[in-house]
Amino acid sequence: MNLIDSIAAFRSHSARLARPLGLVPTMGALHDGHMSLVRRARRENAALAATIFVNPAQFGPREDYHAYPRDLDADLRKLQDAGADVVFAPSAAEMYPAGFDTYVDVGIAERLEGAARPGHFRGVATIVCKLLTIVRPDRAYFGQKDAQQALVIERLNADLNLGAQIITCPTVREPDGLALSSRNAYLDPDERAAAAVLYRALTRARGAASPDAARRLVLAHVEAEPLASLEYVSVADAETLEELDTLDRPALVSLAVRVGAARLIDNILIE
Ligand code: AMP
């Protein structure tokens, strides 16, 4: 497995990679959610690239860019064991050199997470655009855990003709339903137990008769957990992310909850 930190070196190396080439972009601190993407990409492609880059452009000024967990050595061991051919792990200066002044805005980014975290998806779309352009994969793998991100990237890939097939993979969960996330490391044992409320609340919403009933169920369920506070709950059209009044089409039920120092997100699809 090759570890590469410069764009020029990746470009000259990538000509030697077999095709089809699969790409799994990550911010590192790899867990089994990431590894499910890696395993699928390994199965479906002749060559496998992963990227590890904690992207400063997608963190707000008061967010956890500096605290975000980083463990490159452990990540490289996991990727090597999973059969990755190449890992691209550039520095922030490599991706955003002095004078960098071009950003990508995707319309669907204004809702939900985009409204709660201004500028977040601008940073995501910009870095994914750069990574897809540098790596030029045939397929790129993302997690349903970040449902809106997956939609933003599909739009970006189609609108800017980036040429990859975007594949969205199911959310990997702990036995109590908590979605695996690098940010779960911020939770102490009591908060970790409380964090199971996200998936429990989503599961309750599944049986609701209307979007409003679903929102109320989620709110009541999260409010009953003293260590958790609900930032938003949404029941939206699964493609456009417009809030729904009636459950007459596939819906994405999503929420953001603060538990201690962690801001956690999760979602389920109601077909
Ligand atoms: P991140 O390192 O958080 O940027 O995540 C890298 C990729 O892994 C993204 O496409 C995420 O949606 C995906 N991912 C993160 N957590 C999970 C999970 N629990 N299950 C499936 N995919 C995940």
Tab-separated table of C-alpha atoms and ligand atoms in Angstrom:
chain	number	residue	atom	x	y	z
A	1	MET	CA	0.000	0.000	0.000
A	2	ASN	CA	1.375	3.412	-0.976
A	3	LEU	CA	0.972	6.492	1.244
A	4	ILE	CA	1.025	9.706	-0.764
A	5	ASP	CA	0.743	13.267	0.537
A	6	SER	CA	1.192	15.405	-2.570
A	7	ILE	CA	-1.205	15.988	-5.455
A	8	ALA	CA	1.575	15.768	-8.041
A	9	ALA	CA	2.775	12.423	-6.651
A	10	PHE	CA	-0.774	11.054	-6.585
A	11	ARG	CA	-1.342	12.082	-10.189
A	12	SER	CA	1.786	10.363	-11.419
A	13	HIS	CA	1.018	7.259	-9.313
A	14	SER	CA	-2.627	6.978	-10.366
A	15	ALA	CA	-1.792	6.183	-13.994
A	16	ARG	CA	-0.386	2.887	-12.687
A	17	LEU	CA	-3.562	1.914	-10.786
A	18	ALA	CA	-5.789	-0.809	-12.223
A	19	ARG	CA	-9.326	0.051	-13.364
A	20	PRO	CA	-12.038	0.259	-12.234
A	21	LEU	CA	-10.706	2.372	-9.361
A	22	GLY	CA	-12.812	2.793	-6.213
A	23	LEU	CA	-12.380	5.753	-3.843
A	24	VAL	CA	-13.403	6.087	-0.192
A	25	PRO	CA	-12.936	9.659	1.079
A	26	THR	CA	-12.680	9.984	4.880
A	27	MET	CA	-11.521	12.308	7.630
A	28	GLY	CA	-9.714	9.408	9.333
A	29	ALA	CA	-10.240	8.040	12.869
A	30	LEU	CA	-11.551	5.050	10.967
A	31	HIS	CA	-14.260	2.859	12.480
A	32	ASP	CA	-16.333	0.007	11.148
A	33	GLY	CA	-18.707	2.412	9.379
A	34	HIS	CA	-15.819	3.677	7.245
A	35	MET	CA	-14.509	0.143	6.850
A	36	SER	CA	-17.857	-1.077	5.475
A	37	LEU	CA	-17.365	1.418	2.623
A	38	VAL	CA	-13.766	0.280	2.194
A	39	ARG	CA	-14.748	-3.406	2.074
A	40	ARG	CA	-17.461	-2.781	-0.496
A	41	ALA	CA	-15.158	-0.638	-2.636
A	42	ARG	CA	-12.519	-3.367	-2.430
A	43	ARG	CA	-15.024	-6.004	-3.631
A	44	GLU	CA	-16.348	-3.932	-6.511
A	45	ASN	CA	-13.135	-2.531	-7.999
A	46	ALA	CA	-9.770	-3.676	-9.315
A	47	ALA	CA	-7.957	-0.959	-7.352
A	48	LEU	CA	-8.842	0.849	-4.129
A	49	ALA	CA	-7.852	4.342	-3.010
A	50	ALA	CA	-8.768	5.959	0.305
A	51	THR	CA	-8.223	9.543	1.333
A	52	ILE	CA	-7.649	10.794	4.861
A	53	PHE	CA	-8.049	14.538	5.249
A	54	VAL	CA	-9.614	16.493	8.102
A	55	ASN	CA	-10.969	19.272	5.914
A	56	PRO	CA	-10.744	22.654	7.686
A	57	ALA	CA	-13.127	24.250	5.161
A	58	GLN	CA	-16.098	22.198	6.402
A	59	PHE	CA	-15.758	23.181	10.081
A	60	GLY	CA	-17.267	26.399	11.446
A	61	PRO	CA	-15.098	28.739	13.540
A	62	ARG	CA	-16.523	27.402	16.819
A	63	GLU	CA	-16.599	23.750	15.765
A	64	ASP	CA	-14.273	20.856	16.598
A	65	TYR	CA	-11.618	21.049	13.838
A	66	HIS	CA	-8.729	21.033	16.326
A	67	ALA	CA	-10.294	18.464	18.684
A	68	TYR	CA	-11.355	16.106	15.861
A	69	PRO	CA	-9.760	12.660	16.536
A	70	ARG	CA	-6.695	11.875	14.418
A	71	ASP	CA	-4.791	8.565	14.365
A	72	LEU	CA	-3.011	8.157	11.047
A	73	ASP	CA	-0.954	5.096	12.067
A	74	ALA	CA	-4.010	3.103	13.175
A	75	ASP	CA	-5.917	4.216	10.057
A	76	LEU	CA	-3.115	3.073	7.762
A	77	ARG	CA	-2.988	-0.346	9.450
A	78	LYS	CA	-6.751	-0.786	8.948
A	79	LEU	CA	-6.586	0.270	5.309
A	80	GLN	CA	-3.605	-1.967	4.630
A	81	ASP	CA	-5.419	-4.953	6.201
A	82	ALA	CA	-8.508	-4.183	4.104
A	83	GLY	CA	-6.431	-4.302	0.914
A	84	ALA	CA	-6.226	-0.620	-0.066
A	85	ASP	CA	-3.720	0.033	-2.841
A	86	VAL	CA	-3.075	3.688	-2.105
A	87	VAL	CA	-3.889	6.227	0.603
A	88	PHE	CA	-3.847	9.940	-0.175
A	89	ALA	CA	-3.356	11.931	3.049
A	90	PRO	CA	-2.426	15.503	2.133
A	91	SER	CA	-1.774	18.428	4.485
A	92	ALA	CA	-4.161	21.392	4.683
A	93	ALA	CA	-1.518	23.516	2.933
A	94	GLU	CA	-1.378	21.021	0.046
A	95	MET	CA	-5.153	21.211	-0.492
A	96	TYR	CA	-5.574	24.936	0.295
A	97	PRO	CA	-2.328	26.672	-0.690
A	98	ALA	CA	-1.896	30.422	-0.258
A	99	GLY	CA	-4.198	32.246	-2.652
A	100	PHE	CA	-6.811	29.447	-2.797
A	101	ASP	CA	-10.066	31.216	-3.687
A	102	THR	CA	-12.545	28.866	-5.396
A	103	TYR	CA	-15.482	27.199	-3.622
A	104	VAL	CA	-18.369	25.028	-4.804
A	105	ASP	CA	-21.939	25.789	-3.677
A	106	VAL	CA	-24.678	23.173	-4.154
A	107	GLY	CA	-28.293	24.353	-3.812
A	108	ILE	CA	-29.580	21.439	-1.742
A	109	ALA	CA	-26.906	22.296	0.841
A	110	GLU	CA	-28.980	25.162	2.236
A	111	ARG	CA	-31.383	22.967	4.223
A	112	LEU	CA	-31.000	20.841	7.407
A	113	GLU	CA	-27.299	20.427	8.248
A	114	GLY	CA	-26.489	23.289	5.893
A	115	ALA	CA	-28.825	25.620	7.794
A	116	ALA	CA	-27.465	24.439	11.162
A	117	ARG	CA	-23.815	24.631	10.036
A	118	PRO	CA	-23.399	27.595	7.646
A	119	GLY	CA	-20.595	26.958	5.164
A	120	HIS	CA	-20.302	23.259	6.050
A	121	PHE	CA	-21.423	21.845	2.699
A	122	ARG	CA	-19.500	24.488	0.793
A	123	GLY	CA	-16.404	23.001	2.422
A	124	VAL	CA	-17.591	19.431	1.770
A	125	ALA	CA	-18.491	20.074	-1.884
A	126	THR	CA	-15.218	21.907	-2.498
A	127	ILE	CA	-13.012	19.173	-1.034
A	128	VAL	CA	-14.942	16.324	-2.670
A	129	CYS	CA	-14.755	18.136	-6.012
A	130	LYS	CA	-10.986	18.445	-5.561
A	131	LEU	CA	-10.571	14.819	-4.454
A	132	LEU	CA	-12.650	13.446	-7.333
A	133	THR	CA	-10.630	15.590	-9.742
A	134	ILE	CA	-7.276	14.478	-8.310
A	135	VAL	CA	-8.105	10.769	-7.907
A	136	ARG	CA	-10.481	10.387	-10.904
A	137	PRO	CA	-12.132	7.227	-9.529
A	138	ASP	CA	-14.677	5.153	-11.427
A	139	ARG	CA	-16.724	4.788	-8.240
A	140	ALA	CA	-16.762	6.804	-5.008
A	141	TYR	CA	-18.354	5.491	-1.816
A	142	PHE	CA	-20.180	7.543	0.826
A	143	GLY	CA	-22.305	6.703	3.879
A	144	GLN	CA	-26.080	7.070	4.261
A	145	LYS	CA	-25.209	8.176	7.823
A	146	ASP	CA	-24.545	11.589	6.233
A	147	ALA	CA	-27.629	11.495	4.003
A	148	GLN	CA	-27.603	15.141	2.966
A	149	GLN	CA	-23.893	14.985	2.214
A	150	ALA	CA	-24.539	12.045	-0.121
A	151	LEU	CA	-27.219	14.082	-1.953
A	152	VAL	CA	-24.920	17.111	-2.199
A	153	ILE	CA	-22.172	14.939	-3.669
A	154	GLU	CA	-24.482	13.244	-6.180
A	155	ARG	CA	-25.626	16.687	-7.377
A	156	LEU	CA	-22.056	18.020	-7.504
A	157	ASN	CA	-20.838	14.976	-9.417
A	158	ALA	CA	-23.673	15.252	-11.952
A	159	ASP	CA	-23.622	19.042	-12.374
A	160	LEU	CA	-19.846	19.373	-12.744
A	161	ASN	CA	-19.513	16.190	-14.863
A	162	LEU	CA	-16.959	14.706	-12.484
A	163	GLY	CA	-17.578	11.289	-13.999
A	164	ALA	CA	-17.615	9.051	-10.943
A	165	GLN	CA	-20.425	6.692	-9.998
A	166	ILE	CA	-21.518	7.789	-6.513
A	167	ILE	CA	-22.466	4.856	-4.288
A	168	THR	CA	-24.232	5.392	-0.975
A	169	CYS	CA	-23.783	2.616	1.602
A	170	PRO	CA	-26.030	1.742	4.593
A	171	THR	CA	-25.353	3.142	8.068
A	172	VAL	CA	-23.380	0.835	10.370
A	173	ARG	CA	-24.684	0.877	13.955
A	174	GLU	CA	-23.667	-0.284	17.430
A	175	PRO	CA	-25.854	-3.042	18.908
A	176	ASP	CA	-28.026	-0.398	20.666
A	177	GLY	CA	-28.591	1.425	17.372
A	178	LEU	CA	-26.109	4.300	17.786
A	179	ALA	CA	-24.605	5.081	14.380
A	180	LEU	CA	-20.830	4.654	14.397
A	181	SER	CA	-19.137	8.059	14.260
A	182	SER	CA	-15.666	9.382	14.966
A	183	ARG	CA	-17.378	11.923	17.248
A	184	ASN	CA	-18.717	9.145	19.530
A	185	ALA	CA	-15.202	9.290	21.053
A	186	TYR	CA	-16.239	12.564	22.751
A	187	LEU	CA	-18.886	10.734	24.858
A	188	ASP	CA	-18.309	9.626	28.460
A	189	PRO	CA	-20.001	6.326	29.492
A	190	ASP	CA	-23.254	8.001	30.646
A	191	GLU	CA	-23.418	10.125	27.506
A	192	ARG	CA	-22.647	7.087	25.371
A	193	ALA	CA	-25.642	5.288	26.889
A	194	ALA	CA	-27.821	8.392	26.394
A	195	ALA	CA	-26.761	8.686	22.741
A	196	ALA	CA	-28.794	5.588	21.874
A	197	VAL	CA	-31.792	7.948	22.036
A	198	LEU	CA	-31.158	9.162	18.468
A	199	TYR	CA	-31.914	5.856	16.810
A	200	ARG	CA	-34.669	4.971	19.280
A	201	ALA	CA	-36.406	8.256	18.466
A	202	LEU	CA	-36.035	7.668	14.714
A	203	THR	CA	-37.441	4.172	15.074
A	204	ARG	CA	-40.486	5.536	16.909
A	205	ALA	CA	-41.094	8.016	14.099
A	206	ARG	CA	-41.315	5.181	11.598
A	207	GLY	CA	-44.849	4.314	12.721
A	208	ALA	CA	-46.185	7.905	12.747
A	209	ALA	CA	-49.290	8.758	10.695
A	210	SER	CA	-48.000	12.143	9.483
A	211	PRO	CA	-44.750	14.133	9.286
A	212	ASP	CA	-45.930	16.372	12.140
A	213	ALA	CA	-46.702	13.374	14.322
A	214	ALA	CA	-43.246	11.989	13.511
A	215	ARG	CA	-41.560	15.286	14.463
A	216	ARG	CA	-43.530	15.415	17.742
A	217	LEU	CA	-42.640	11.805	18.586
A	218	VAL	CA	-38.941	12.426	18.010
A	219	LEU	CA	-39.003	15.649	20.053
A	220	ALA	CA	-40.806	13.992	22.993
A	221	HIS	CA	-38.479	11.014	22.909
A	222	VAL	CA	-35.259	13.059	22.863
A	223	GLU	CA	-36.566	15.491	25.506
A	224	ALA	CA	-37.157	12.532	27.837
A	225	GLU	CA	-33.384	11.869	27.836
A	226	PRO	CA	-31.823	14.378	30.271
A	227	LEU	CA	-28.312	14.232	28.735
A	228	ALA	CA	-29.555	14.911	25.203
A	229	SER	CA	-30.888	18.067	23.585
A	230	LEU	CA	-32.532	18.158	20.176
A	231	GLU	CA	-31.129	20.682	17.706
A	232	TYR	CA	-33.549	19.840	14.895
A	233	VAL	CA	-35.765	17.083	13.572
A	234	SER	CA	-36.831	16.976	9.947
A	235	VAL	CA	-39.203	14.855	7.893
A	236	ALA	CA	-38.347	15.758	4.326
A	237	ASP	CA	-38.680	14.570	0.743
A	238	ALA	CA	-35.829	12.054	0.438
A	239	GLU	CA	-34.610	13.629	-2.822
A	240	THR	CA	-35.227	17.380	-2.528
A	241	LEU	CA	-35.087	17.628	1.305
A	242	GLU	CA	-38.167	19.867	1.276
A	243	GLU	CA	-40.125	19.459	4.525
A	244	LEU	CA	-43.217	17.301	4.053
A	245	ASP	CA	-46.819	17.932	5.161
A	246	THR	CA	-47.974	14.447	4.232
A	247	LEU	CA	-46.226	11.096	3.995
A	248	ASP	CA	-47.019	10.623	0.311
A	249	ARG	CA	-43.500	9.851	-0.962
A	250	PRO	CA	-40.165	8.476	0.317
A	251	ALA	CA	-39.169	10.545	3.350
A	252	LEU	CA	-35.875	11.150	5.102
A	253	VAL	CA	-36.350	11.500	8.856
A	254	SER	CA	-33.218	13.145	10.231
A	255	LEU	CA	-32.131	14.777	13.446
A	256	ALA	CA	-29.205	16.482	15.139
A	257	VAL	CA	-28.778	16.061	18.897
A	258	ARG	CA	-26.217	17.406	21.331
A	259	VAL	CA	-24.999	14.930	23.948
A	260	GLY	CA	-22.256	16.442	26.131
A	261	ALA	CA	-19.530	17.817	23.865
A	262	ALA	CA	-20.726	15.809	20.874
A	263	ARG	CA	-23.097	16.947	18.167
A	264	LEU	CA	-24.537	13.759	16.668
A	265	ILE	CA	-26.639	13.276	13.535
A	266	ASP	CA	-28.607	10.306	12.269
A	267	ASN	CA	-31.422	9.507	9.858
A	268	ILE	CA	-33.693	6.802	8.524
A	269	LEU	CA	-35.552	6.502	5.243
A	270	ILE	CA	-39.298	5.841	5.223
A	271	GLU	CA	-40.245	4.420	1.845
B	1	AMP	P1	-16.081	11.014	7.775
B	1	AMP	O1	-14.706	10.487	8.059
B	1	AMP	O2	-16.901	11.246	8.982
B	1	AMP	O3	-16.065	12.175	6.811
B	1	AMP	O4	-16.834	9.843	7.008
B	1	AMP	C1	-16.306	9.303	5.811
B	1	AMP	C2	-17.388	8.520	5.121
B	1	AMP	O5	-17.821	7.457	5.968
B	1	AMP	C3	-18.633	9.372	4.823
B	1	AMP	O6	-19.116	9.042	3.527
B	1	AMP	C4	-19.587	8.960	5.900
B	1	AMP	O7	-20.952	9.100	5.529
B	1	AMP	C5	-19.228	7.493	6.082
B	1	AMP	N1	-19.653	7.008	7.400
B	1	AMP	C6	-19.404	7.595	8.599
B	1	AMP	N2	-20.009	6.893	9.588
B	1	AMP	C7	-20.655	5.856	8.997
B	1	AMP	C8	-21.481	4.789	9.482
B	1	AMP	N3	-21.755	4.644	10.785
B	1	AMP	N4	-21.989	3.917	8.586
B	1	AMP	C9	-21.720	4.058	7.251
B	1	AMP	N5	-20.947	5.041	6.742
B	1	AMP	C10	-20.415	5.923	7.589
